CSV table of C-alpha atoms and ligand atoms in Angstrom, one decimal:
chain,number,residue,atom,x,y,z
A,772,MET,CA,76.0,69.7,131.4
A,773,CYS,CA,79.4,70.1,130.2
A,774,SER,CA,78.5,68.8,126.0
A,775,SER,CA,80.9,70.1,123.9
A,776,ARG,CA,77.9,71.6,121.7
A,777,ARG,CA,78.1,74.2,124.2
A,778,VAL,CA,82.1,74.6,124.9
A,779,ARG,CA,83.4,77.3,123.4
A,780,PRO,CA,87.2,78.4,123.2
A,781,LEU,CA,88.8,80.6,125.7
A,782,ALA,CA,91.1,82.2,123.7
A,783,VAL,CA,91.6,82.8,120.1
A,784,ALA,CA,94.9,81.5,119.2
A,785,LEU,CA,94.7,77.9,120.9
A,786,ALA,CA,96.6,76.4,118.4
A,787,VAL,CA,100.2,77.8,119.6
A,788,CYS,CA,101.9,76.5,122.0
A,789,LEU,CA,102.1,79.2,124.4
A,790,PRO,CA,106.3,78.5,125.3
A,791,LEU,CA,105.2,80.5,129.1
A,792,THR,CA,102.7,78.2,129.7
A,793,LEU,CA,104.5,75.3,132.6
A,794,ALA,CA,102.4,73.1,131.0
A,795,ALA,CA,102.8,71.4,127.6
A,796,CYS,CA,100.5,72.1,124.9
A,797,GLY,CA,100.4,68.4,123.5
A,798,GLY,CA,104.4,68.5,123.0
A,799,THR,CA,107.6,67.5,125.7
A,800,ASP,CA,108.5,70.2,128.1
A,801,ASN,CA,111.2,70.3,131.1
A,802,VAL,CA,110.1,72.7,133.0
A,803,ALA,CA,112.6,74.8,132.9
A,804,SER,CA,110.6,78.1,133.2
A,805,ASP,CA,111.7,78.8,136.6
A,806,GLY,CA,115.0,77.8,136.6
A,807,ALA,CA,115.1,77.6,140.8
A,808,GLN,CA,114.5,74.3,140.1
A,809,GLY,CA,118.3,72.3,139.2
A,810,ASP,CA,119.2,69.9,137.6
A,811,CYS,CA,118.0,66.4,136.9
A,812,PRO,CA,120.2,64.4,139.3
A,813,SER,CA,118.9,61.0,137.0
A,814,GLU,CA,116.9,60.3,134.1
A,815,PRO,CA,114.6,62.0,133.0
A,816,VAL,CA,110.7,60.2,133.4
A,817,ASP,CA,108.2,60.2,131.1
A,818,VAL,CA,105.4,61.3,131.1
A,819,VAL,CA,101.7,61.7,129.7
A,820,VAL,CA,98.8,63.3,131.0
A,821,SER,CA,95.6,63.6,129.7
A,822,VAL,CA,94.3,67.0,130.8
A,823,ASP,CA,96.0,70.0,132.1
A,824,GLN,CA,93.7,70.7,134.9
A,825,TRP,CA,96.8,67.5,136.3
A,826,GLY,CA,99.8,69.1,133.8
A,827,SER,CA,99.7,71.4,135.5
A,828,ILE,CA,100.4,69.7,138.0
A,829,VAL,CA,102.0,67.1,137.5
A,830,SER,CA,104.5,69.4,135.9
A,831,GLN,CA,105.8,71.3,139.0
A,832,LEU,CA,106.0,67.9,140.9
A,833,GLY,CA,108.8,66.3,138.3
A,834,GLY,CA,110.2,69.5,137.5
A,835,ALA,CA,113.4,69.1,135.7
A,836,CYS,CA,113.2,65.1,136.3
A,837,ALA,CA,109.9,64.0,133.9
A,838,ASN,CA,109.3,64.6,130.4
A,839,VAL,CA,105.2,65.6,130.7
A,840,THR,CA,102.8,65.8,128.3
A,841,THR,CA,99.9,66.7,128.5
A,842,VAL,CA,97.3,65.8,125.8
A,843,LEU,CA,95.0,68.6,125.6
A,844,ALA,CA,95.4,71.7,127.3
A,845,GLY,CA,94.5,75.6,125.7
A,846,SER,CA,91.6,73.8,126.4
A,847,SER,CA,90.6,74.4,123.2
A,848,VAL,CA,88.0,71.7,123.2
A,849,ASP,CA,86.0,69.3,125.7
A,850,PRO,CA,88.1,66.7,127.8
A,851,HIS,CA,84.6,65.4,128.0
A,852,ASP,CA,84.2,65.0,124.0
A,853,TYR,CA,87.1,64.3,122.8
A,854,GLU,CA,88.1,62.2,119.9
A,855,PRO,CA,92.0,61.4,119.6
A,856,ALA,CA,93.0,62.1,116.6
A,857,PRO,CA,96.0,59.5,115.6
A,858,SER,CA,99.6,61.7,116.8
A,859,ASP,CA,98.2,61.0,121.2
A,860,ALA,CA,98.6,57.4,120.3
A,861,VAL,CA,102.1,58.2,119.6
A,862,ALA,CA,102.4,61.2,122.3
A,863,PHE,CA,101.7,57.9,125.1
A,864,GLU,CA,104.0,55.5,123.7
A,865,GLY,CA,107.2,54.8,125.9
A,866,ALA,CA,104.9,57.0,128.9
A,867,GLN,CA,106.4,55.8,132.6
A,868,LEU,CA,103.8,56.6,133.6
A,869,VAL,CA,99.9,58.2,132.8
A,870,VAL,CA,97.8,60.2,134.1
A,871,LEU,CA,94.3,60.4,134.4
A,872,ASN,CA,91.2,62.5,135.6
A,873,GLY,CA,89.2,59.4,134.7
A,874,GLY,CA,85.0,58.4,135.9
A,875,HIS,CA,84.9,58.5,132.1
A,876,TYR,CA,85.9,61.9,132.1
A,877,ASP,CA,88.4,61.1,129.7
A,878,GLU,CA,88.2,58.0,128.5
A,879,TRP,CA,89.9,57.7,124.9
A,880,ALA,CA,93.6,58.3,127.0
A,881,ALA,CA,91.8,55.4,129.2
A,882,LYS,CA,91.9,53.4,126.0
A,883,LEU,CA,95.1,55.5,124.5
A,884,ALA,CA,97.4,54.4,127.7
A,885,GLU,CA,95.8,50.1,127.8
A,886,THR,CA,97.3,50.4,123.7
A,887,SER,CA,100.2,52.0,123.8
A,888,ALA,CA,101.5,52.3,127.6
A,889,PRO,CA,99.9,48.4,128.5
A,890,ASP,CA,103.6,48.7,131.0
A,891,ALA,CA,103.0,52.7,132.1
A,892,ALA,CA,102.0,52.4,135.8
A,893,VAL,CA,98.7,55.0,135.8
A,894,ILE,CA,97.1,57.8,138.5
A,895,ASN,CA,93.3,57.7,138.0
A,896,ALA,CA,92.1,61.2,140.4
A,897,VAL,CA,88.8,59.8,140.4
A,898,GLU,CA,89.3,56.2,142.0
A,899,LEU,CA,92.2,57.5,143.9
A,900,SER,CA,89.1,60.4,144.9
A,901,GLY,CA,87.3,57.5,146.4
A,902,HIS,CA,84.4,59.1,144.2
A,903,GLU,CA,84.4,57.2,141.2
A,904,ASP,CA,80.8,55.0,141.7
A,905,HIS,CA,78.1,53.3,140.2
A,906,GLU,CA,76.9,55.7,137.0
A,907,ASP,CA,78.8,56.7,133.7
A,908,HIS,CA,79.4,60.4,133.8
A,909,GLU,CA,78.3,60.5,129.6
A,910,GLY,CA,74.7,58.4,131.0
A,911,HIS,CA,75.3,55.6,128.0
A,912,GLY,CA,72.0,56.5,126.4
A,913,ASP,CA,70.6,54.2,128.1
A,914,ALA,CA,66.7,53.6,130.1
A,915,ASP,CA,68.9,53.4,134.4
A,916,HIS,CA,68.7,57.5,135.0
A,917,ASP,CA,67.8,57.7,138.8
A,918,HIS,CA,70.0,58.5,140.1
A,919,GLU,CA,72.4,61.2,140.5
A,920,ALA,CA,75.9,60.3,137.5
A,921,ALA,CA,78.6,61.1,139.7
A,922,ASN,CA,80.9,64.6,139.3
A,923,PRO,CA,84.4,63.5,137.5
A,924,HIS,CA,85.6,67.3,137.9
A,925,VAL,CA,87.9,65.8,140.8
A,926,TRP,CA,90.1,68.7,140.4
A,927,TYR,CA,87.9,70.5,142.0
A,928,ASN,CA,88.0,68.5,144.9
A,929,PRO,CA,91.8,69.6,146.9
A,930,ALA,CA,91.2,66.3,148.7
A,931,ALA,CA,91.6,65.1,145.9
A,932,VAL,CA,94.4,67.5,144.4
A,933,ASN,CA,96.2,66.0,147.8
A,934,GLY,CA,95.9,63.0,147.4
A,935,VAL,CA,97.0,62.9,143.2
A,936,SER,CA,99.9,64.7,144.0
A,937,ASP,CA,101.0,61.8,147.0
A,938,ALA,CA,100.5,59.7,144.4
A,939,VAL,CA,101.8,61.3,141.5
A,940,THR,CA,105.0,61.8,143.4
A,941,ALA,CA,105.8,57.8,144.9
A,942,GLU,CA,105.1,56.8,141.3
A,943,LEU,CA,107.9,59.2,140.5
A,944,SER,CA,110.2,58.1,142.9
A,945,LYS,CA,109.2,54.4,142.6
A,946,LEU,CA,111.0,54.8,138.6
A,947,SER,CA,113.4,56.7,139.7
A,948,ALA,CA,114.2,56.0,142.6
A,949,ASP,CA,118.2,58.3,142.0
A,950,GLY,CA,115.6,61.6,141.5
A,951,ALA,CA,113.4,60.6,144.7
A,952,GLY,CA,114.6,63.1,146.6
A,953,TYR,CA,114.3,65.6,144.2
A,954,PHE,CA,110.7,64.3,143.5
A,955,ALA,CA,110.0,64.5,148.2
A,956,GLN,CA,111.7,68.8,147.5
A,957,ARG,CA,109.2,69.6,145.1
A,958,ARG,CA,106.3,67.9,146.5
A,959,THR,CA,107.5,70.6,149.5
A,960,ASP,CA,107.7,72.9,147.2
A,961,PHE,CA,104.5,72.4,144.9
A,962,ALA,CA,102.5,72.0,149.0
A,963,ALA,CA,104.3,75.7,149.7
A,964,SER,CA,103.0,77.4,146.2
A,965,MET,CA,99.2,75.9,147.4
A,966,LYS,CA,99.6,78.4,150.9
A,967,PRO,CA,97.0,80.8,148.9
A,968,TYR,CA,94.8,78.1,148.0
A,969,ALA,CA,95.0,76.8,151.2
A,970,ASP,CA,94.7,80.2,153.2
A,971,THR,CA,92.3,81.5,150.5
A,972,ILE,CA,90.1,77.3,151.1
A,973,GLU,CA,89.9,78.1,154.6
A,974,ALA,CA,89.1,81.9,155.1
A,975,ILE,CA,86.1,81.1,153.0
A,976,LYS,CA,85.3,77.9,155.0
A,977,ASN,CA,85.3,81.1,157.8
A,978,GLY,CA,83.7,84.1,156.9
A,979,ALA,CA,81.2,82.0,154.3
A,980,ALA,CA,79.2,79.9,156.6
A,981,GLY,CA,76.3,78.9,156.2
A,982,LYS,CA,76.3,80.8,152.3
A,983,THR,CA,74.0,79.4,149.8
A,984,TYR,CA,74.3,79.2,145.9
A,985,ALA,CA,73.5,77.6,142.3
A,986,ALA,CA,75.0,76.8,139.8
A,987,SER,CA,74.8,77.0,136.0
A,988,GLU,CA,77.1,73.2,135.9
A,989,SER,CA,78.1,71.2,138.3
A,990,VAL,CA,82.0,71.8,137.6
A,991,PHE,CA,83.0,74.8,141.0
A,992,ASP,CA,80.3,71.3,143.4
A,993,ASP,CA,83.7,69.8,144.8
A,994,MET,CA,85.3,72.7,145.8
A,995,ALA,CA,81.4,74.9,147.1
A,996,ALA,CA,81.3,71.6,149.6
A,997,ALA,CA,84.9,71.8,150.5
A,998,LEU,CA,84.0,75.3,151.6
A,999,GLY,CA,80.9,74.5,153.1
A,1000,LEU,CA,78.3,76.1,150.8
A,1001,ALA,CA,73.9,74.7,150.0
A,1002,ASN,CA,74.1,74.1,146.7
A,1003,ARG,CA,70.1,75.7,146.5
A,1004,THR,CA,69.9,75.0,142.3
A,1005,PRO,CA,66.7,73.6,141.7
A,1006,GLU,CA,67.6,68.8,141.7
A,1007,GLY,CA,65.6,68.8,138.5
A,1008,TYR,CA,69.0,71.0,136.7
A,1009,GLN,CA,70.9,69.4,138.7
A,1010,VAL,CA,70.1,66.2,137.6
A,1011,ALA,CA,69.4,67.3,133.4
A,1012,ALA,CA,72.6,68.7,133.1
A,1013,ALA,CA,74.5,66.1,134.8
A,1014,ASN,CA,73.5,63.8,131.7
A,1015,GLU,CA,74.4,66.5,129.4
A,1016,SER,CA,70.4,66.9,128.6
A,1017,GLU,CA,68.6,69.3,128.5
A,1018,PRO,CA,67.0,71.5,131.2
A,1019,SER,CA,63.1,70.9,131.2
A,1020,PRO,CA,61.0,74.0,130.5
A,1021,ALA,CA,60.0,73.4,134.1
A,1022,ASP,CA,64.0,72.9,135.3
A,1023,LEU,CA,64.9,75.9,134.3
A,1024,ASP,CA,61.5,77.7,135.5
A,1025,ALA,CA,62.6,76.3,138.9
A,1026,PHE,CA,66.4,77.4,137.8
A,1027,LEU,CA,64.6,81.5,137.1
A,1028,GLY,CA,62.3,82.0,139.6
A,1029,LEU,CA,64.7,81.1,142.7
A,1030,LEU,CA,67.4,83.1,140.9
A,1031,SER,CA,64.6,86.0,140.9
A,1032,ASP,CA,63.7,85.4,144.3
A,1033,ARG,CA,66.9,85.9,145.5
A,1034,GLY,CA,67.1,81.9,146.5
A,1035,ALA,CA,70.8,81.8,146.3
A,1036,ASP,CA,74.4,84.3,147.4
A,1037,VAL,CA,75.8,84.3,144.3
A,1038,LEU,CA,76.1,81.7,141.3
A,1039,ILE,CA,79.0,79.5,139.9
A,1040,TYR,CA,79.0,80.3,135.9
A,1041,ASN,CA,80.7,78.1,134.7
A,1042,THR,CA,82.3,80.4,130.9
A,1043,GLN,CA,83.5,77.8,129.0
A,1044,THR,CA,79.5,76.6,128.1
A,1045,GLU,CA,77.8,79.6,126.4
A,1046,GLY,CA,73.8,78.6,124.8
A,1047,SER,CA,70.8,80.0,125.5
A,1048,VAL,CA,70.1,77.9,129.1
A,1049,PRO,CA,73.0,78.9,130.7
A,1050,GLU,CA,72.7,83.2,129.3
A,1051,GLN,CA,69.2,83.4,130.8
A,1052,ILE,CA,70.6,81.4,134.2
A,1053,ARG,CA,73.3,84.2,134.0
A,1054,SER,CA,71.1,87.4,133.1
A,1055,ALA,CA,68.3,86.4,135.9
A,1056,ALA,CA,71.3,86.3,138.6
A,1057,GLU,CA,72.2,89.5,137.5
A,1058,GLN,CA,68.3,91.3,136.8
A,1059,ALA,CA,68.3,89.6,140.4
A,1060,GLY,CA,70.6,91.1,141.3
A,1061,ILE,CA,72.8,87.7,142.5
A,1062,PRO,CA,76.8,87.7,142.0
A,1063,VAL,CA,78.7,86.1,139.2
A,1064,VAL,CA,81.2,83.8,139.7
A,1065,GLU,CA,83.2,83.3,136.7
A,1066,VAL,CA,84.7,79.6,136.8
A,1067,THR,CA,86.7,77.2,133.7
A,1068,GLU,CA,86.7,73.9,133.6
A,1069,THR,CA,89.9,74.1,132.7
A,1070,LEU,CA,93.0,75.8,132.5
A,1071,PRO,CA,92.4,78.9,130.9
A,1072,PRO,CA,95.4,80.7,128.9
A,1073,GLU,CA,96.4,83.1,131.8
A,1074,ALA,CA,96.7,80.7,134.1
A,1075,LYS,CA,100.5,79.8,134.9
A,1076,THR,CA,99.8,77.5,136.8
A,1077,PHE,CA,96.6,75.4,138.5
A,1078,GLN,CA,97.2,77.1,142.1
A,1079,ASP,CA,97.0,80.7,140.0
A,1080,TRP,CA,93.8,79.8,138.1
A,1081,GLN,CA,91.7,78.3,141.3
A,1082,VAL,CA,93.2,81.1,143.8
A,1083,ALA,CA,92.0,83.6,140.8
A,1084,GLN,CA,88.3,81.5,141.0
A,1085,LEU,CA,88.1,81.5,144.6
A,1086,ASP,CA,89.1,85.3,145.4
A,1087,ALA,CA,86.2,86.6,143.5
A,1088,LEU,CA,83.9,84.4,145.1
A,1089,ALA,CA,85.8,85.8,148.3
A,1090,LYS,CA,85.0,89.1,147.2
A,1091,ALA,CA,81.2,88.0,146.4
A,1092,PHE,CA,80.4,86.9,150.0
A,1093,ASP,CA,82.4,90.4,151.1
A,1094,VAL,CA,85.3,87.7,153.0
A,1095,THR,CA,88.4,89.3,153.3
A,1096,THR,CA,91.5,86.9,152.5
B,771,ZN,ZN1,83.2,68.8,133.0
């Protein structure tokens, strides 16, 4: 359930590009903010990333040896339904590397890469994660909705995050052989900075074995699976959500009933969606005393990095399960 009709901005001043964020805000950013990464020994590689969930990671891996432009940063729009502006095509021109989420999540960026940067190397996170399947996330309105749409939110899949990071470093090193040593060091540093993320995942996996969750939408499902949690979200609701349609009254009733019966240990709630359905679900959980753990689709403005964002959410989940991290 990621339709733009319900997605709201995370902050008021979204059009403003914050100079402190790691991911560029529709502009070019050398990510010189930490000062510890040293100078680039070669000509920086020009990189375009579609969304900031990946842009934050790519910026860290590229450091001073990459000019990273992230097209959608600041959570002002829903990447699912984004309509690119003419200026976005310009952003892709001359790109040597394009990093996409894929899985029809950011198809606009795949098209712009084809037309405006036909020679660029392309990394597609969904393809890389092996998650791509037969069904279109958007549904495209045809009648063939018998099976569940693929979940495109692969930045919530720890293995995919690792795989994309490796692929980015490999491509950057290919594009700038002189920078290869630098990129290898950045990859090592990034892995070290991801340790709290890996440790928190491990702690929840060990401490919350057998726990269950229900979710207002599928955004967190890959992470929940990696944590070993069982998904109790009623199936009909999940299918409707995956096809970006409203759940039927019966599906919503099933969800509300599950919560009032305390049929899940936590409710995973995407705060970037709004509307009466998620609101009803949230208040049903609160009334039943089920902890509500908030997650977001895209990086919130207060998160400096991908890992800060993810660890804060994982910490909240660990707390809901009484797991010490
Ligand atoms: Zn989504």
